[in-house]
Amino acid sequence: MNLVGIFSNLRVLVGHPDYEVTGGSVVFKGENLLEMEPEERSLAGLFMSFQSPVAIPGVNNIDFLNMAYNARRRKLGLPQLGPIEFYAYIFPKLELVNMKADFLNRNVNEGFSGGERKRNEILQLAVLGADLAILDEIDSGLDVDALRDVAAAVNGLLTPKNSVLMITHYARLLNIIKPTYIHVMEDGKS
């Protein structure tokens, strides 16, 4: 399998509409992901970042994150957080990814630099508390400072109860994030 095949398989996991699965199953936490809508997969604890995160004009970060977080809380049977409670919850996560509070009022990824987009995706991951995060080239296009911030945030999010699958073409990321396992793919083989 080549890298295109790997990325396609990862997109299948999160329910990308360009892919149709004709057989088999993918069991995550006892449930078949293939029987779930993409939103349900996210609510179940699956998160995928993208190499080039898209902008969402007209939707600011605080509203986007608050709605997504409260949807996950509902799924877990927990009460929703109001705006003041949510702000208290998100503020330490901003510090984790080295983002200023004014990012929350900006539209999702609109006018963001590459480093800001990647930080914003890691902020989304931090807020949602996913059980399995698939990070597709989170180091792509980052300067040294942004790479350090993103890697430190990922390290800060790792716990014994969650997992991160990272895809990278550069060893420099592995000098900062200390993975448990490394698989090197070359010519479609590990």
mmCIF file with all atom_site columns, C-alpha atoms in Angstrom:
data_model
loop_
_atom_site.group_PDB
_atom_site.id
_atom_site.type_symbol
_atom_site.label_atom_id
_atom_site.label_alt_id
_atom_site.label_comp_id
_atom_site.label_asym_id
_atom_site.label_entity_id
_atom_site.label_seq_id
_atom_site.pdbx_PDB_ins_code
_atom_site.Cartn_x
_atom_site.Cartn_y
_atom_site.Cartn_z
_atom_site.occupancy
_atom_site.B_iso_or_equiv
_atom_site.pdbx_formal_charge
_atom_site.auth_seq_id
_atom_site.auth_comp_id
_atom_site.auth_asym_id
_atom_site.auth_atom_id
_atom_site.pdbx_PDB_model_num
ATOM 1   C CA . MET A 1 1   ? 0.000   0.000  0.000  1.00 0.00 ? 1   MET A CA 1
ATOM 2   C CA . ASN A 1 2   ? 1.405   3.411  -0.888 1.00 0.00 ? 2   ASN A CA 1
ATOM 3   C CA . LEU A 1 3   ? 1.008   6.632  1.117  1.00 0.00 ? 3   LEU A CA 1
ATOM 4   C CA . VAL A 1 4   ? -2.045  7.636  -0.905 1.00 0.00 ? 4   VAL A CA 1
ATOM 5   C CA . GLY A 1 5   ? -3.637  4.346  0.126  1.00 0.00 ? 5   GLY A CA 1
ATOM 6   C CA . ILE A 1 6   ? -2.812  4.956  3.788  1.00 0.00 ? 6   ILE A CA 1
ATOM 7   C CA . PHE A 1 7   ? -4.339  8.446  3.728  1.00 0.00 ? 7   PHE A CA 1
ATOM 8   C CA . SER A 1 8   ? -7.424  7.082  1.965  1.00 0.00 ? 8   SER A CA 1
ATOM 9   C CA . ASN A 1 9   ? -7.811  4.422  4.650  1.00 0.00 ? 9   ASN A CA 1
ATOM 10  C CA . LEU A 1 10  ? -7.526  7.053  7.364  1.00 0.00 ? 10  LEU A CA 1
ATOM 11  C CA . ARG A 1 11  ? -10.180 9.163  5.680  1.00 0.00 ? 11  ARG A CA 1
ATOM 12  C CA . VAL A 1 12  ? -12.412 6.109  5.551  1.00 0.00 ? 12  VAL A CA 1
ATOM 13  C CA . LEU A 1 13  ? -12.097 5.840  9.343  1.00 0.00 ? 13  LEU A CA 1
ATOM 14  C CA . VAL A 1 14  ? -13.524 9.323  9.855  1.00 0.00 ? 14  VAL A CA 1
ATOM 15  C CA . GLY A 1 15  ? -16.227 8.881  7.210  1.00 0.00 ? 15  GLY A CA 1
ATOM 16  C CA . HIS A 1 16  ? -14.957 11.045 4.358  1.00 0.00 ? 16  HIS A CA 1
ATOM 17  C CA . PRO A 1 17  ? -17.716 11.221 1.720  1.00 0.00 ? 17  PRO A CA 1
ATOM 18  C CA . ASP A 1 18  ? -15.358 10.552 -1.218 1.00 0.00 ? 18  ASP A CA 1
ATOM 19  C CA . TYR A 1 19  ? -14.901 6.931  -0.131 1.00 0.00 ? 19  TYR A CA 1
ATOM 20  C CA . GLU A 1 20  ? -17.343 4.036  -0.167 1.00 0.00 ? 20  GLU A CA 1
ATOM 21  C CA . VAL A 1 21  ? -16.669 0.932  1.885  1.00 0.00 ? 21  VAL A CA 1
ATOM 22  C CA . THR A 1 22  ? -18.158 -2.156 0.269  1.00 0.00 ? 22  THR A CA 1
ATOM 23  C CA . GLY A 1 23  ? -17.346 -4.712 2.949  1.00 0.00 ? 23  GLY A CA 1
ATOM 24  C CA . GLY A 1 24  ? -15.755 -5.437 6.273  1.00 0.00 ? 24  GLY A CA 1
ATOM 25  C CA . SER A 1 25  ? -15.871 -3.585 9.559  1.00 0.00 ? 25  SER A CA 1
ATOM 26  C CA . VAL A 1 26  ? -13.768 -1.242 11.673 1.00 0.00 ? 26  VAL A CA 1
ATOM 27  C CA . VAL A 1 27  ? -14.352 -1.739 15.385 1.00 0.00 ? 27  VAL A CA 1
ATOM 28  C CA . PHE A 1 28  ? -13.510 1.160  17.701 1.00 0.00 ? 28  PHE A CA 1
ATOM 29  C CA . LYS A 1 29  ? -14.441 0.899  21.377 1.00 0.00 ? 29  LYS A CA 1
ATOM 30  C CA . GLY A 1 30  ? -16.788 -1.977 20.589 1.00 0.00 ? 30  GLY A CA 1
ATOM 31  C CA . GLU A 1 31  ? -18.701 -0.185 17.817 1.00 0.00 ? 31  GLU A CA 1
ATOM 32  C CA . ASN A 1 32  ? -18.435 -0.538 14.044 1.00 0.00 ? 32  ASN A CA 1
ATOM 33  C CA . LEU A 1 33  ? -17.286 2.864  12.752 1.00 0.00 ? 33  LEU A CA 1
ATOM 34  C CA . LEU A 1 34  ? -18.574 2.043  9.291  1.00 0.00 ? 34  LEU A CA 1
ATOM 35  C CA . GLU A 1 35  ? -22.152 2.017  10.597 1.00 0.00 ? 35  GLU A CA 1
ATOM 36  C CA . MET A 1 36  ? -21.757 5.526  12.042 1.00 0.00 ? 36  MET A CA 1
ATOM 37  C CA . GLU A 1 37  ? -22.078 8.959  10.481 1.00 0.00 ? 37  GLU A CA 1
ATOM 38  C CA . PRO A 1 38  ? -18.908 11.125 10.589 1.00 0.00 ? 38  PRO A CA 1
ATOM 39  C CA . GLU A 1 39  ? -20.379 13.227 13.407 1.00 0.00 ? 39  GLU A CA 1
ATOM 40  C CA . GLU A 1 40  ? -21.095 10.089 15.435 1.00 0.00 ? 40  GLU A CA 1
ATOM 41  C CA . ARG A 1 41  ? -17.504 8.936  14.946 1.00 0.00 ? 41  ARG A CA 1
ATOM 42  C CA . SER A 1 42  ? -16.280 12.247 16.307 1.00 0.00 ? 42  SER A CA 1
ATOM 43  C CA . LEU A 1 43  ? -18.647 12.044 19.267 1.00 0.00 ? 43  LEU A CA 1
ATOM 44  C CA . ALA A 1 44  ? -17.348 8.518  19.931 1.00 0.00 ? 44  ALA A CA 1
ATOM 45  C CA . GLY A 1 45  ? -13.853 9.966  20.404 1.00 0.00 ? 45  GLY A CA 1
ATOM 46  C CA . LEU A 1 46  ? -12.215 9.843  16.957 1.00 0.00 ? 46  LEU A CA 1
ATOM 47  C CA . PHE A 1 47  ? -10.371 12.967 15.752 1.00 0.00 ? 47  PHE A CA 1
ATOM 48  C CA . MET A 1 48  ? -8.474  13.621 12.534 1.00 0.00 ? 48  MET A CA 1
ATOM 49  C CA . SER A 1 49  ? -6.418  16.677 11.714 1.00 0.00 ? 49  SER A CA 1
ATOM 50  C CA . PHE A 1 50  ? -5.620  17.541 8.130  1.00 0.00 ? 50  PHE A CA 1
ATOM 51  C CA . GLN A 1 51  ? -2.440  18.612 6.394  1.00 0.00 ? 51  GLN A CA 1
ATOM 52  C CA . SER A 1 52  ? -4.229  21.713 5.117  1.00 0.00 ? 52  SER A CA 1
ATOM 53  C CA . PRO A 1 53  ? -7.073  22.605 7.497  1.00 0.00 ? 53  PRO A CA 1
ATOM 54  C CA . VAL A 1 54  ? -9.912  24.458 5.775  1.00 0.00 ? 54  VAL A CA 1
ATOM 55  C CA . ALA A 1 55  ? -11.319 27.829 6.771  1.00 0.00 ? 55  ALA A CA 1
ATOM 56  C CA . ILE A 1 56  ? -14.939 28.115 7.868  1.00 0.00 ? 56  ILE A CA 1
ATOM 57  C CA . PRO A 1 57  ? -16.003 31.691 7.086  1.00 0.00 ? 57  PRO A CA 1
ATOM 58  C CA . GLY A 1 58  ? -18.688 33.104 9.359  1.00 0.00 ? 58  GLY A CA 1
ATOM 59  C CA . VAL A 1 59  ? -18.106 30.639 12.210 1.00 0.00 ? 59  VAL A CA 1
ATOM 60  C CA . ASN A 1 60  ? -15.920 31.870 15.049 1.00 0.00 ? 60  ASN A CA 1
ATOM 61  C CA . ASN A 1 61  ? -13.704 29.542 17.028 1.00 0.00 ? 61  ASN A CA 1
ATOM 62  C CA . ILE A 1 62  ? -15.396 29.965 20.395 1.00 0.00 ? 62  ILE A CA 1
ATOM 63  C CA . ASP A 1 63  ? -18.850 29.065 19.030 1.00 0.00 ? 63  ASP A CA 1
ATOM 64  C CA . PHE A 1 64  ? -17.485 26.183 16.948 1.00 0.00 ? 64  PHE A CA 1
ATOM 65  C CA . LEU A 1 65  ? -15.536 24.707 19.868 1.00 0.00 ? 65  LEU A CA 1
ATOM 66  C CA . ASN A 1 66  ? -18.331 25.269 22.381 1.00 0.00 ? 66  ASN A CA 1
ATOM 67  C CA . MET A 1 67  ? -20.906 23.518 20.176 1.00 0.00 ? 67  MET A CA 1
ATOM 68  C CA . ALA A 1 68  ? -18.563 20.611 19.406 1.00 0.00 ? 68  ALA A CA 1
ATOM 69  C CA . TYR A 1 69  ? -17.580 20.207 23.049 1.00 0.00 ? 69  TYR A CA 1
ATOM 70  C CA . ASN A 1 70  ? -21.162 20.298 24.278 1.00 0.00 ? 70  ASN A CA 1
ATOM 71  C CA . ALA A 1 71  ? -22.189 17.754 21.638 1.00 0.00 ? 71  ALA A CA 1
ATOM 72  C CA . ARG A 1 72  ? -19.525 15.380 22.981 1.00 0.00 ? 72  ARG A CA 1
ATOM 73  C CA . ARG A 1 73  ? -20.666 16.031 26.567 1.00 0.00 ? 73  ARG A CA 1
ATOM 74  C CA . ARG A 1 74  ? -24.270 15.203 25.582 1.00 0.00 ? 74  ARG A CA 1
ATOM 75  C CA . LYS A 1 75  ? -23.048 11.948 24.012 1.00 0.00 ? 75  LYS A CA 1
ATOM 76  C CA . LEU A 1 76  ? -21.267 11.099 27.282 1.00 0.00 ? 76  LEU A CA 1
ATOM 77  C CA . GLY A 1 77  ? -24.370 11.945 29.340 1.00 0.00 ? 77  GLY A CA 1
ATOM 78  C CA . LEU A 1 78  ? -22.770 15.031 30.891 1.00 0.00 ? 78  LEU A CA 1
ATOM 79  C CA . PRO A 1 79  ? -24.370 18.473 31.296 1.00 0.00 ? 79  PRO A CA 1
ATOM 80  C CA . GLN A 1 80  ? -23.487 21.141 28.751 1.00 0.00 ? 80  GLN A CA 1
ATOM 81  C CA . LEU A 1 81  ? -21.257 24.045 29.693 1.00 0.00 ? 81  LEU A CA 1
ATOM 82  C CA . GLY A 1 82  ? -22.554 27.575 29.372 1.00 0.00 ? 82  GLY A CA 1
ATOM 83  C CA . PRO A 1 83  ? -20.395 30.293 27.790 1.00 0.00 ? 83  PRO A CA 1
ATOM 84  C CA . ILE A 1 84  ? -18.687 31.382 31.033 1.00 0.00 ? 84  ILE A CA 1
ATOM 85  C CA . GLU A 1 85  ? -17.991 27.799 32.143 1.00 0.00 ? 85  GLU A CA 1
ATOM 86  C CA . PHE A 1 86  ? -16.701 26.929 28.678 1.00 0.00 ? 86  PHE A CA 1
ATOM 87  C CA . TYR A 1 87  ? -14.368 29.923 28.628 1.00 0.00 ? 87  TYR A CA 1
ATOM 88  C CA . ALA A 1 88  ? -12.900 28.768 31.943 1.00 0.00 ? 88  ALA A CA 1
ATOM 89  C CA . TYR A 1 89  ? -12.480 25.284 30.461 1.00 0.00 ? 89  TYR A CA 1
ATOM 90  C CA . ILE A 1 90  ? -10.838 26.449 27.228 1.00 0.00 ? 90  ILE A CA 1
ATOM 91  C CA . PHE A 1 91  ? -8.457  29.058 28.616 1.00 0.00 ? 91  PHE A CA 1
ATOM 92  C CA . PRO A 1 92  ? -5.804  26.572 29.878 1.00 0.00 ? 92  PRO A CA 1
ATOM 93  C CA . LYS A 1 93  ? -6.007  24.797 26.525 1.00 0.00 ? 93  LYS A CA 1
ATOM 94  C CA . LEU A 1 94  ? -5.135  28.065 24.761 1.00 0.00 ? 94  LEU A CA 1
ATOM 95  C CA . GLU A 1 95  ? -2.021  28.233 26.917 1.00 0.00 ? 95  GLU A CA 1
ATOM 96  C CA . LEU A 1 96  ? -1.188  24.632 25.997 1.00 0.00 ? 96  LEU A CA 1
ATOM 97  C CA . VAL A 1 97  ? -1.041  25.501 22.278 1.00 0.00 ? 97  VAL A CA 1
ATOM 98  C CA . ASN A 1 98  ? 0.445   28.979 22.857 1.00 0.00 ? 98  ASN A CA 1
ATOM 99  C CA . MET A 1 99  ? -2.549  30.837 21.394 1.00 0.00 ? 99  MET A CA 1
ATOM 100 C CA . LYS A 1 100 ? -3.940  34.155 22.563 1.00 0.00 ? 100 LYS A CA 1
ATOM 101 C CA . ALA A 1 101 ? -7.575  34.484 23.625 1.00 0.00 ? 101 ALA A CA 1
ATOM 102 C CA . ASP A 1 102 ? -8.343  36.736 20.632 1.00 0.00 ? 102 ASP A CA 1
ATOM 103 C CA . PHE A 1 103 ? -8.086  33.643 18.389 1.00 0.00 ? 103 PHE A CA 1
ATOM 104 C CA . LEU A 1 104 ? -11.403 32.548 19.848 1.00 0.00 ? 104 LEU A CA 1
ATOM 105 C CA . ASN A 1 105 ? -13.197 35.493 18.230 1.00 0.00 ? 105 ASN A CA 1
ATOM 106 C CA . ARG A 1 106 ? -11.704 34.867 14.791 1.00 0.00 ? 106 ARG A CA 1
ATOM 107 C CA . ASN A 1 107 ? -13.474 32.720 12.229 1.00 0.00 ? 107 ASN A CA 1
ATOM 108 C CA . VAL A 1 108 ? -12.234 29.134 12.120 1.00 0.00 ? 108 VAL A CA 1
ATOM 109 C CA . ASN A 1 109 ? -8.905  29.182 10.236 1.00 0.00 ? 109 ASN A CA 1
ATOM 110 C CA . GLU A 1 110 ? -9.922  32.245 8.180  1.00 0.00 ? 110 GLU A CA 1
ATOM 111 C CA . GLY A 1 111 ? -6.819  34.333 7.492  1.00 0.00 ? 111 GLY A CA 1
ATOM 112 C CA . PHE A 1 112 ? -4.709  32.069 9.710  1.00 0.00 ? 112 PHE A CA 1
ATOM 113 C CA . SER A 1 113 ? -1.092  31.332 8.912  1.00 0.00 ? 113 SER A CA 1
ATOM 114 C CA . GLY A 1 114 ? -0.070  27.687 8.523  1.00 0.00 ? 114 GLY A CA 1
ATOM 115 C CA . GLY A 1 115 ? 1.193   27.598 12.095 1.00 0.00 ? 115 GLY A CA 1
ATOM 116 C CA . GLU A 1 116 ? -2.016  29.165 13.418 1.00 0.00 ? 116 GLU A CA 1
ATOM 117 C CA . ARG A 1 117 ? -4.115  26.597 11.554 1.00 0.00 ? 117 ARG A CA 1
ATOM 118 C CA . LYS A 1 118 ? -2.117  23.712 13.020 1.00 0.00 ? 118 LYS A CA 1
ATOM 119 C CA . ARG A 1 119 ? -2.287  25.200 16.520 1.00 0.00 ? 119 ARG A CA 1
ATOM 120 C CA . ASN A 1 120 ? -6.021  25.646 16.053 1.00 0.00 ? 120 ASN A CA 1
ATOM 121 C CA . GLU A 1 121 ? -6.449  21.982 15.126 1.00 0.00 ? 121 GLU A CA 1
ATOM 122 C CA . ILE A 1 122 ? -4.491  20.898 18.187 1.00 0.00 ? 122 ILE A CA 1
ATOM 123 C CA . LEU A 1 123 ? -6.672  23.267 20.234 1.00 0.00 ? 123 LEU A CA 1
ATOM 124 C CA . GLN A 1 124 ? -9.719  21.461 18.823 1.00 0.00 ? 124 GLN A CA 1
ATOM 125 C CA . LEU A 1 125 ? -8.147  18.146 19.828 1.00 0.00 ? 125 LEU A CA 1
ATOM 126 C CA . ALA A 1 126 ? -7.413  19.475 23.332 1.00 0.00 ? 126 ALA A CA 1
ATOM 127 C CA . VAL A 1 127 ? -10.970 20.742 23.752 1.00 0.00 ? 127 VAL A CA 1
ATOM 128 C CA . LEU A 1 128 ? -12.657 17.594 22.482 1.00 0.00 ? 128 LEU A CA 1
ATOM 129 C CA . GLY A 1 129 ? -10.419 15.182 24.384 1.00 0.00 ? 129 GLY A CA 1
ATOM 130 C CA . ALA A 1 130 ? -10.465 12.514 21.682 1.00 0.00 ? 130 ALA A CA 1
ATOM 131 C CA . ASP A 1 131 ? -9.616  8.933  22.507 1.00 0.00 ? 131 ASP A CA 1
ATOM 132 C CA . LEU A 1 132 ? -7.868  8.402  19.164 1.00 0.00 ? 132 LEU A CA 1
ATOM 133 C CA . ALA A 1 133 ? -6.322  11.304 17.275 1.00 0.00 ? 133 ALA A CA 1
ATOM 134 C CA . ILE A 1 134 ? -5.030  10.890 13.747 1.00 0.00 ? 134 ILE A CA 1
ATOM 135 C CA . LEU A 1 135 ? -2.635  13.735 12.992 1.00 0.00 ? 135 LEU A CA 1
ATOM 136 C CA . ASP A 1 136 ? -1.864  14.074 9.293  1.00 0.00 ? 136 ASP A CA 1
ATOM 137 C CA . GLU A 1 137 ? 1.419   15.927 8.804  1.00 0.00 ? 137 GLU A CA 1
ATOM 138 C CA . ILE A 1 138 ? 0.945   18.355 11.675 1.00 0.00 ? 138 ILE A CA 1
ATOM 139 C CA . ASP A 1 139 ? 4.515   19.501 11.079 1.00 0.00 ? 139 ASP A CA 1
ATOM 140 C CA . SER A 1 140 ? 4.014   20.412 7.411  1.00 0.00 ? 140 SER A CA 1
ATOM 141 C CA . GLY A 1 141 ? 4.821   24.059 6.729  1.00 0.00 ? 141 GLY A CA 1
ATOM 142 C CA . LEU A 1 142 ? 5.607   24.944 10.339 1.00 0.00 ? 142 LEU A CA 1
ATOM 143 C CA . ASP A 1 143 ? 8.495   27.165 11.365 1.00 0.00 ? 143 ASP A CA 1
ATOM 144 C CA . VAL A 1 144 ? 10.681  26.085 14.292 1.00 0.00 ? 144 VAL A CA 1
ATOM 145 C CA . ASP A 1 145 ? 8.619   27.942 16.933 1.00 0.00 ? 145 ASP A CA 1
ATOM 146 C CA . ALA A 1 146 ? 5.266   26.670 15.686 1.00 0.00 ? 146 ALA A CA 1
ATOM 147 C CA . LEU A 1 147 ? 6.640   23.116 15.439 1.00 0.00 ? 147 LEU A CA 1
ATOM 148 C CA . ARG A 1 148 ? 7.858   23.311 19.027 1.00 0.00 ? 148 ARG A CA 1
ATOM 149 C CA . ASP A 1 149 ? 4.487   24.650 20.249 1.00 0.00 ? 149 ASP A CA 1
ATOM 150 C CA . VAL A 1 150 ? 2.427   22.062 18.377 1.00 0.00 ? 150 VAL A CA 1
ATOM 151 C CA . ALA A 1 151 ? 4.674   19.201 19.494 1.00 0.00 ? 151 ALA A CA 1
ATOM 152 C CA . ALA A 1 152 ? 4.637   20.384 23.127 1.00 0.00 ? 152 ALA A CA 1
ATOM 153 C CA . ALA A 1 153 ? 0.839   20.541 22.999 1.00 0.00 ? 153 ALA A CA 1
ATOM 154 C CA . VAL A 1 154 ? 0.590   17.002 21.596 1.00 0.00 ? 154 VAL A CA 1
ATOM 155 C CA . ASN A 1 155 ? 2.961   15.768 24.315 1.00 0.00 ? 155 ASN A CA 1
ATOM 156 C CA . GLY A 1 156 ? 0.770   17.527 26.887 1.00 0.00 ? 156 GLY A CA 1
ATOM 157 C CA . LEU A 1 157 ? -2.341  15.785 25.592 1.00 0.00 ? 157 LEU A CA 1
ATOM 158 C CA . LEU A 1 158 ? -0.986  12.229 25.678 1.00 0.00 ? 158 LEU A CA 1
ATOM 159 C CA . THR A 1 159 ? -2.319  10.112 28.513 1.00 0.00 ? 159 THR A CA 1
ATOM 160 C CA . PRO A 1 160 ? -2.485  6.369  29.179 1.00 0.00 ? 160 PRO A CA 1
ATOM 161 C CA . LYS A 1 161 ? -6.156  6.544  28.104 1.00 0.00 ? 161 LYS A CA 1
ATOM 162 C CA . ASN A 1 162 ? -5.747  7.975  24.603 1.00 0.00 ? 162 ASN A CA 1
ATOM 163 C CA . SER A 1 163 ? -3.768  7.287  21.449 1.00 0.00 ? 163 SER A CA 1
ATOM 164 C CA . VAL A 1 164 ? -2.244  9.393  18.702 1.00 0.00 ? 164 VAL A CA 1
ATOM 165 C CA . LEU A 1 165 ? -1.394  8.196  15.224 1.00 0.00 ? 165 LEU A CA 1
ATOM 166 C CA . MET A 1 166 ? 0.928   10.702 13.546 1.00 0.00 ? 166 MET A CA 1
ATOM 167 C CA . ILE A 1 167 ? 1.859   10.808 9.900  1.00 0.00 ? 167 ILE A CA 1
ATOM 168 C CA . THR A 1 168 ? 5.013   12.733 9.080  1.00 0.00 ? 168 THR A CA 1
ATOM 169 C CA . HIS A 1 169 ? 7.710   12.818 6.443  1.00 0.00 ? 169 HIS A CA 1
ATOM 170 C CA . TYR A 1 170 ? 10.266  14.408 8.759  1.00 0.00 ? 170 TYR A CA 1
ATOM 171 C CA . ALA A 1 171 ? 12.246  13.005 11.665 1.00 0.00 ? 171 ALA A CA 1
ATOM 172 C CA . ARG A 1 172 ? 12.417  16.479 13.242 1.00 0.00 ? 172 ARG A CA 1
ATOM 173 C CA . LEU A 1 173 ? 8.954   15.985 14.756 1.00 0.00 ? 173 LEU A CA 1
ATOM 174 C CA . LEU A 1 174 ? 10.096  12.736 16.365 1.00 0.00 ? 174 LEU A CA 1
ATOM 175 C CA . ASN A 1 175 ? 12.901  14.616 18.105 1.00 0.00 ? 175 ASN A CA 1
ATOM 176 C CA . ILE A 1 176 ? 10.266  16.540 20.088 1.00 0.00 ? 176 ILE A CA 1
ATOM 177 C CA . ILE A 1 177 ? 7.346   14.123 20.369 1.00 0.00 ? 177 ILE A CA 1
ATOM 178 C CA . LYS A 1 178 ? 8.507   10.853 21.856 1.00 0.00 ? 178 LYS A CA 1
ATOM 179 C CA . PRO A 1 179 ? 6.352   8.137  20.275 1.00 0.00 ? 179 PRO A CA 1
ATOM 180 C CA . THR A 1 180 ? 5.828   4.719  21.811 1.00 0.00 ? 180 THR A CA 1
ATOM 181 C CA . TYR A 1 181 ? 6.106   3.027  18.414 1.00 0.00 ? 181 TYR A CA 1
ATOM 182 C CA . ILE A 1 182 ? 7.500   4.161  15.088 1.00 0.00 ? 182 ILE A CA 1
ATOM 183 C CA . HIS A 1 183 ? 6.632   2.541  11.752 1.00 0.00 ? 183 HIS A CA 1
ATOM 184 C CA . VAL A 1 184 ? 8.643   3.681  8.771  1.00 0.00 ? 184 VAL A CA 1
ATOM 185 C CA . MET A 1 185 ? 6.868   3.236  5.458  1.00 0.00 ? 185 MET A CA 1
ATOM 186 C CA . GLU A 1 186 ? 8.879   2.942  2.286  1.00 0.00 ? 186 GLU A CA 1
ATOM 187 C CA . ASP A 1 187 ? 7.496   1.787  -1.035 1.00 0.00 ? 187 ASP A CA 1
ATOM 188 C CA . GLY A 1 188 ? 4.262   0.895  0.720  1.00 0.00 ? 188 GLY A CA 1
ATOM 189 C CA . LYS A 1 189 ? 5.868   -1.413 3.266  1.00 0.00 ? 189 LYS A CA 1
ATOM 190 C CA . SER A 1 190 ? 6.475   -0.996 6.986  1.00 0.00 ? 190 SER A CA 1
#
